[in-house]
């Protein structure tokens, strides 16, 4: 594989990256993207808030059913009390009523807690909806400027894309895959010149073996960062 083809590919890719980052830095593009991001996160929040609300309603229904059942039990226990004639029996029923009352109190406390959570969730939901609405308006109001900017830059992007595809034809598929992998890992530039005895990317000193490879080959893979090192 020709080193010069690889370097040519990298040069075009650098140009494309520069163009892309200039586009992303444009005021209206930044505004539009930020609004989109806010809208996206508000949408996700609403989904999780709805799920949480469903869960709380279920909890509340269970607690209320438990409360109703206990209340019924208590009424029965209370009505049974006057019929109890012996003292031991009366004491047993009295204790039973006390126990049921205590359980009712505990349940009422739990119902209160869930109720507070529902109120808090409602407030959070209202805030999220308001933020989402704002973001949606912002997206709508910045879209036109964003699209205009995009239209402006598109021909240059397309031209570079074509150039890049053309340049890729002179390189191996393996190199292109490796190049994309390193780029994803933010190890750019991918092809770096040897700097003294060091990798021009991570600046780790190359081993004698790696340097020997460079004597016979146009490039060597840096064992530390994986970049492609060539003699500059
Ligand atoms: Zn390196």
Short mmCIF file of C-alpha atoms and ligand atoms in Angstrom, two decimals:
data_model
loop_
_atom_site.label_atom_id
_atom_site.label_comp_id
_atom_site.label_asym_id
_atom_site.label_seq_id
_atom_site.Cartn_x
_atom_site.Cartn_y
_atom_site.Cartn_z
CA UNK A 1 0.00 0.00 0.00
CA UNK A 2 1.30 3.38 -0.97
CA UNK A 3 2.05 5.70 1.90
CA UNK A 4 1.39 8.68 -0.35
CA UNK A 5 -2.17 7.47 -1.06
CA UNK A 6 -2.76 7.06 2.66
CA UNK A 7 -1.46 10.55 3.35
CA UNK A 8 -3.58 11.99 0.54
CA UNK A 9 -6.63 10.32 2.04
CA UNK A 10 -5.82 11.80 5.44
CA UNK A 11 -5.37 15.30 3.96
CA UNK A 12 -8.82 15.24 2.37
CA UNK A 13 -10.34 13.84 5.54
CA UNK A 14 -8.70 16.63 7.54
CA UNK A 15 -10.26 19.18 5.20
CA UNK A 16 -13.65 17.56 5.65
CA UNK A 17 -13.27 17.53 9.45
CA UNK A 18 -12.28 21.19 9.40
CA UNK A 19 -15.32 22.08 7.32
CA UNK A 20 -17.59 20.05 9.60
CA UNK A 21 -16.26 21.63 12.76
CA UNK A 22 -16.54 25.12 11.25
CA UNK A 23 -20.14 24.34 10.39
CA UNK A 24 -20.85 23.02 13.89
CA UNK A 25 -19.30 26.14 15.42
CA UNK A 26 -21.51 28.52 13.48
CA UNK A 27 -23.76 30.49 15.84
CA UNK A 28 -27.07 29.43 14.29
CA UNK A 29 -26.00 25.78 14.04
CA UNK A 30 -24.95 25.77 17.68
CA UNK A 31 -28.27 27.31 18.72
CA UNK A 32 -30.25 24.84 16.65
CA UNK A 33 -28.32 21.81 17.90
CA UNK A 34 -28.53 22.94 21.53
CA UNK A 35 -32.30 23.39 21.23
CA UNK A 36 -32.62 19.96 19.62
CA UNK A 37 -30.62 18.41 22.42
CA UNK A 38 -32.79 20.08 25.08
CA UNK A 39 -35.93 18.93 23.28
CA UNK A 40 -34.59 15.39 23.06
CA UNK A 41 -33.74 15.24 26.75
CA UNK A 42 -37.12 16.74 27.73
CA UNK A 43 -38.85 14.09 25.61
CA UNK A 44 -36.86 11.33 27.30
CA UNK A 45 -37.62 12.81 30.71
CA UNK A 46 -41.34 12.89 29.98
CA UNK A 47 -41.23 9.20 29.06
CA UNK A 48 -39.50 8.27 32.32
CA UNK A 49 -41.78 10.58 34.32
CA UNK A 50 -44.84 8.90 32.79
CA UNK A 51 -43.44 5.48 33.69
CA UNK A 52 -42.75 6.68 37.25
CA UNK A 53 -46.27 8.12 37.50
CA UNK A 54 -47.78 4.80 36.37
CA UNK A 55 -45.74 3.03 39.04
CA UNK A 56 -46.85 5.46 41.76
CA UNK A 57 -50.51 5.16 40.78
CA UNK A 58 -50.20 1.37 41.04
CA UNK A 59 -48.59 1.71 44.48
CA UNK A 60 -51.35 4.07 45.55
CA UNK A 61 -54.09 1.72 44.36
CA UNK A 62 -52.55 -1.18 46.27
CA UNK A 63 -52.21 0.91 49.42
CA UNK A 64 -55.81 2.15 49.21
CA UNK A 65 -57.10 -1.41 48.69
CA UNK A 66 -55.10 -2.51 51.75
CA UNK A 67 -56.45 0.44 53.71
CA UNK A 68 -60.06 -0.35 52.74
CA UNK A 69 -59.64 -4.00 53.70
CA UNK A 70 -58.15 -3.05 57.07
CA UNK A 71 -60.91 -0.54 57.73
CA UNK A 72 -63.51 -3.20 57.04
CA UNK A 73 -61.71 -5.58 59.38
CA UNK A 74 -61.63 -2.89 62.04
CA UNK A 75 -65.37 -2.21 61.76
CA UNK A 76 -66.07 -5.90 62.15
CA UNK A 77 -63.78 -6.15 65.15
CA UNK A 78 -65.40 -3.11 66.75
CA UNK A 79 -68.92 -4.44 66.23
CA UNK A 80 -67.93 -7.79 67.66
CA UNK A 81 -66.59 -6.20 70.85
CA UNK A 82 -69.90 -5.66 72.78
CA UNK A 83 -70.85 -9.28 72.21
CA UNK A 84 -67.75 -10.56 73.92
CA UNK A 85 -68.69 -11.55 77.42
CA UNK A 86 -65.65 -12.95 79.17
CA UNK A 87 -62.86 -10.63 80.22
CA UNK A 88 -60.05 -12.46 78.37
CA UNK A 89 -62.05 -12.38 75.19
CA UNK A 90 -62.76 -8.67 75.59
CA UNK A 91 -59.08 -7.97 76.12
CA UNK A 92 -58.18 -10.00 73.04
CA UNK A 93 -60.62 -8.04 70.90
CA UNK A 94 -59.47 -4.76 72.34
CA UNK A 95 -55.87 -5.62 71.51
CA UNK A 96 -56.96 -6.68 68.05
CA UNK A 97 -58.67 -3.31 67.51
CA UNK A 98 -55.56 -1.47 68.73
CA UNK A 99 -53.40 -3.48 66.38
CA UNK A 100 -55.69 -2.75 63.43
CA UNK A 101 -55.72 0.94 64.28
CA UNK A 102 -51.94 0.96 64.37
CA UNK A 103 -51.78 -0.77 61.00
CA UNK A 104 -54.23 1.74 59.57
CA UNK A 105 -52.07 4.59 60.86
CA UNK A 106 -48.96 3.10 59.27
CA UNK A 107 -50.79 2.64 55.97
CA UNK A 108 -52.11 6.19 56.09
CA UNK A 109 -48.51 7.37 56.52
CA UNK A 110 -47.42 5.37 53.47
CA UNK A 111 -50.33 6.73 51.45
CA UNK A 112 -49.24 10.24 52.42
CA UNK A 113 -45.67 9.57 51.29
CA UNK A 114 -46.80 8.24 47.90
CA UNK A 115 -49.18 11.16 47.59
CA UNK A 116 -46.30 13.61 48.20
CA UNK A 117 -44.23 11.82 45.56
CA UNK A 118 -47.10 12.14 43.09
CA UNK A 119 -47.35 15.88 43.76
CA UNK A 120 -43.58 16.30 43.31
CA UNK A 121 -43.62 14.27 40.13
CA UNK A 122 -46.46 16.39 38.80
CA UNK A 123 -44.44 19.55 39.43
CA UNK A 124 -41.35 18.06 37.77
CA UNK A 125 -43.48 16.96 34.85
CA UNK A 126 -44.95 20.44 34.43
CA UNK A 127 -41.42 21.94 34.47
CA UNK A 128 -40.21 19.41 31.89
CA UNK A 129 -43.20 20.10 29.66
CA UNK A 130 -42.50 23.84 29.84
CA UNK A 131 -38.81 23.31 29.03
CA UNK A 132 -39.79 21.01 26.16
CA UNK A 133 -42.22 23.56 24.79
CA UNK A 134 -39.55 26.28 24.92
CA UNK A 135 -37.03 24.04 23.20
CA UNK A 136 -39.54 23.14 20.52
CA UNK A 137 -40.16 26.81 19.79
CA UNK A 138 -36.41 27.43 19.72
CA UNK A 139 -35.91 24.55 17.27
CA UNK A 140 -38.65 25.98 15.05
CA UNK A 141 -37.27 29.52 15.19
CA UNK A 142 -33.65 28.53 14.46
CA UNK A 143 -34.38 25.89 11.84
CA UNK A 144 -34.50 28.25 8.90
CA UNK A 145 -31.09 29.78 9.62
CA UNK A 146 -29.68 26.31 10.27
CA UNK A 147 -31.00 24.95 6.98
CA UNK A 148 -29.66 27.98 5.09
CA UNK A 149 -26.21 27.45 6.62
CA UNK A 150 -26.40 23.78 5.76
CA UNK A 151 -27.33 24.53 2.16
CA UNK A 152 -24.37 26.87 1.95
CA UNK A 153 -21.85 24.31 3.14
CA UNK A 154 -23.37 21.21 1.47
CA UNK A 155 -21.74 21.55 -1.99
CA UNK A 156 -18.27 21.71 -0.43
CA UNK A 157 -19.06 18.75 1.84
CA UNK A 158 -20.35 16.71 -1.09
CA UNK A 159 -17.31 17.56 -3.19
CA UNK A 160 -14.97 16.48 -0.39
CA UNK A 161 -16.96 13.30 0.14
CA UNK A 162 -16.49 12.43 -3.54
CA UNK A 163 -12.79 13.26 -3.35
CA UNK A 164 -12.47 11.08 -0.27
CA UNK A 165 -14.23 8.15 -1.97
CA UNK A 166 -11.91 8.56 -4.92
CA UNK A 167 -8.83 8.65 -2.68
CA UNK A 168 -10.05 5.58 -0.79
CA UNK A 169 -9.85 3.58 -4.02
CA UNK A 170 -6.06 3.90 -3.94
CA UNK A 171 -5.94 2.58 -0.36
CA UNK A 172 -6.62 -0.86 1.04
CA UNK A 173 -9.93 -1.58 2.75
CA UNK A 174 -7.97 -2.61 5.80
CA UNK A 175 -6.34 0.82 5.99
CA UNK A 176 -9.67 2.64 5.60
CA UNK A 177 -11.23 0.50 8.33
CA UNK A 178 -8.26 1.06 10.63
CA UNK A 179 -8.28 4.79 9.83
CA UNK A 180 -11.97 5.06 10.73
CA UNK A 181 -11.44 3.05 13.91
CA UNK A 182 -8.62 5.32 15.10
CA UNK A 183 -10.60 8.41 14.15
CA UNK A 184 -13.55 7.16 16.20
CA UNK A 185 -11.14 6.69 19.09
CA UNK A 186 -10.13 10.35 18.57
CA UNK A 187 -6.58 9.35 17.65
CA UNK A 188 -6.15 11.94 14.97
CA UNK A 189 -4.15 12.55 12.96
CA UNK A 190 -4.05 8.84 12.30
CA UNK A 191 -0.88 9.01 10.20
CA UNK A 192 1.93 10.76 12.04
CA UNK A 193 5.56 11.38 11.19
CA UNK A 194 8.28 9.88 13.32
CA UNK A 195 9.51 12.51 15.75
CA UNK A 196 13.10 11.68 16.64
CA UNK A 197 12.67 8.12 17.87
CA UNK A 198 9.14 8.78 19.05
CA UNK A 199 5.63 8.31 17.71
CA UNK A 200 4.47 11.71 16.41
CA UNK A 201 1.03 11.12 17.94
CA UNK A 202 1.48 9.85 21.50
CA UNK A 203 5.20 10.68 21.69
CA UNK A 204 6.14 7.35 23.14
CA UNK A 205 9.61 6.21 22.18
CA UNK A 206 9.47 3.45 19.61
CA UNK A 207 11.30 0.21 20.31
CA UNK A 208 14.38 -0.83 18.32
CA UNK A 209 12.25 -3.45 16.62
CA UNK A 210 9.68 -0.90 15.49
CA UNK A 211 12.44 1.37 14.19
CA UNK A 212 13.94 -1.55 12.28
CA UNK A 213 10.54 -2.13 10.65
CA UNK A 214 10.64 1.51 9.52
CA UNK A 215 13.99 0.90 7.83
CA UNK A 216 12.35 -1.61 5.52
CA UNK A 217 8.78 -0.43 5.40
CA UNK A 218 7.25 3.02 4.76
CA UNK A 219 5.37 2.90 8.06
CA UNK A 220 4.92 1.05 11.35
CA UNK A 221 2.02 0.79 13.79
CA UNK A 222 2.80 2.51 17.10
CA UNK A 223 2.50 -0.24 19.74
CA UNK A 224 1.25 2.31 22.26
CA UNK A 225 -1.48 4.30 20.49
CA UNK A 226 -2.00 2.29 17.30
CA UNK A 227 -1.35 5.26 14.99
CA UNK A 228 0.46 4.75 11.72
CA UNK A 229 3.95 6.19 12.05
CA UNK A 230 6.02 7.08 8.99
CA UNK A 231 9.40 8.72 8.43
CA UNK A 232 8.61 12.36 7.74
ZN1 LIG B 1 1.80 6.40 19.38
#
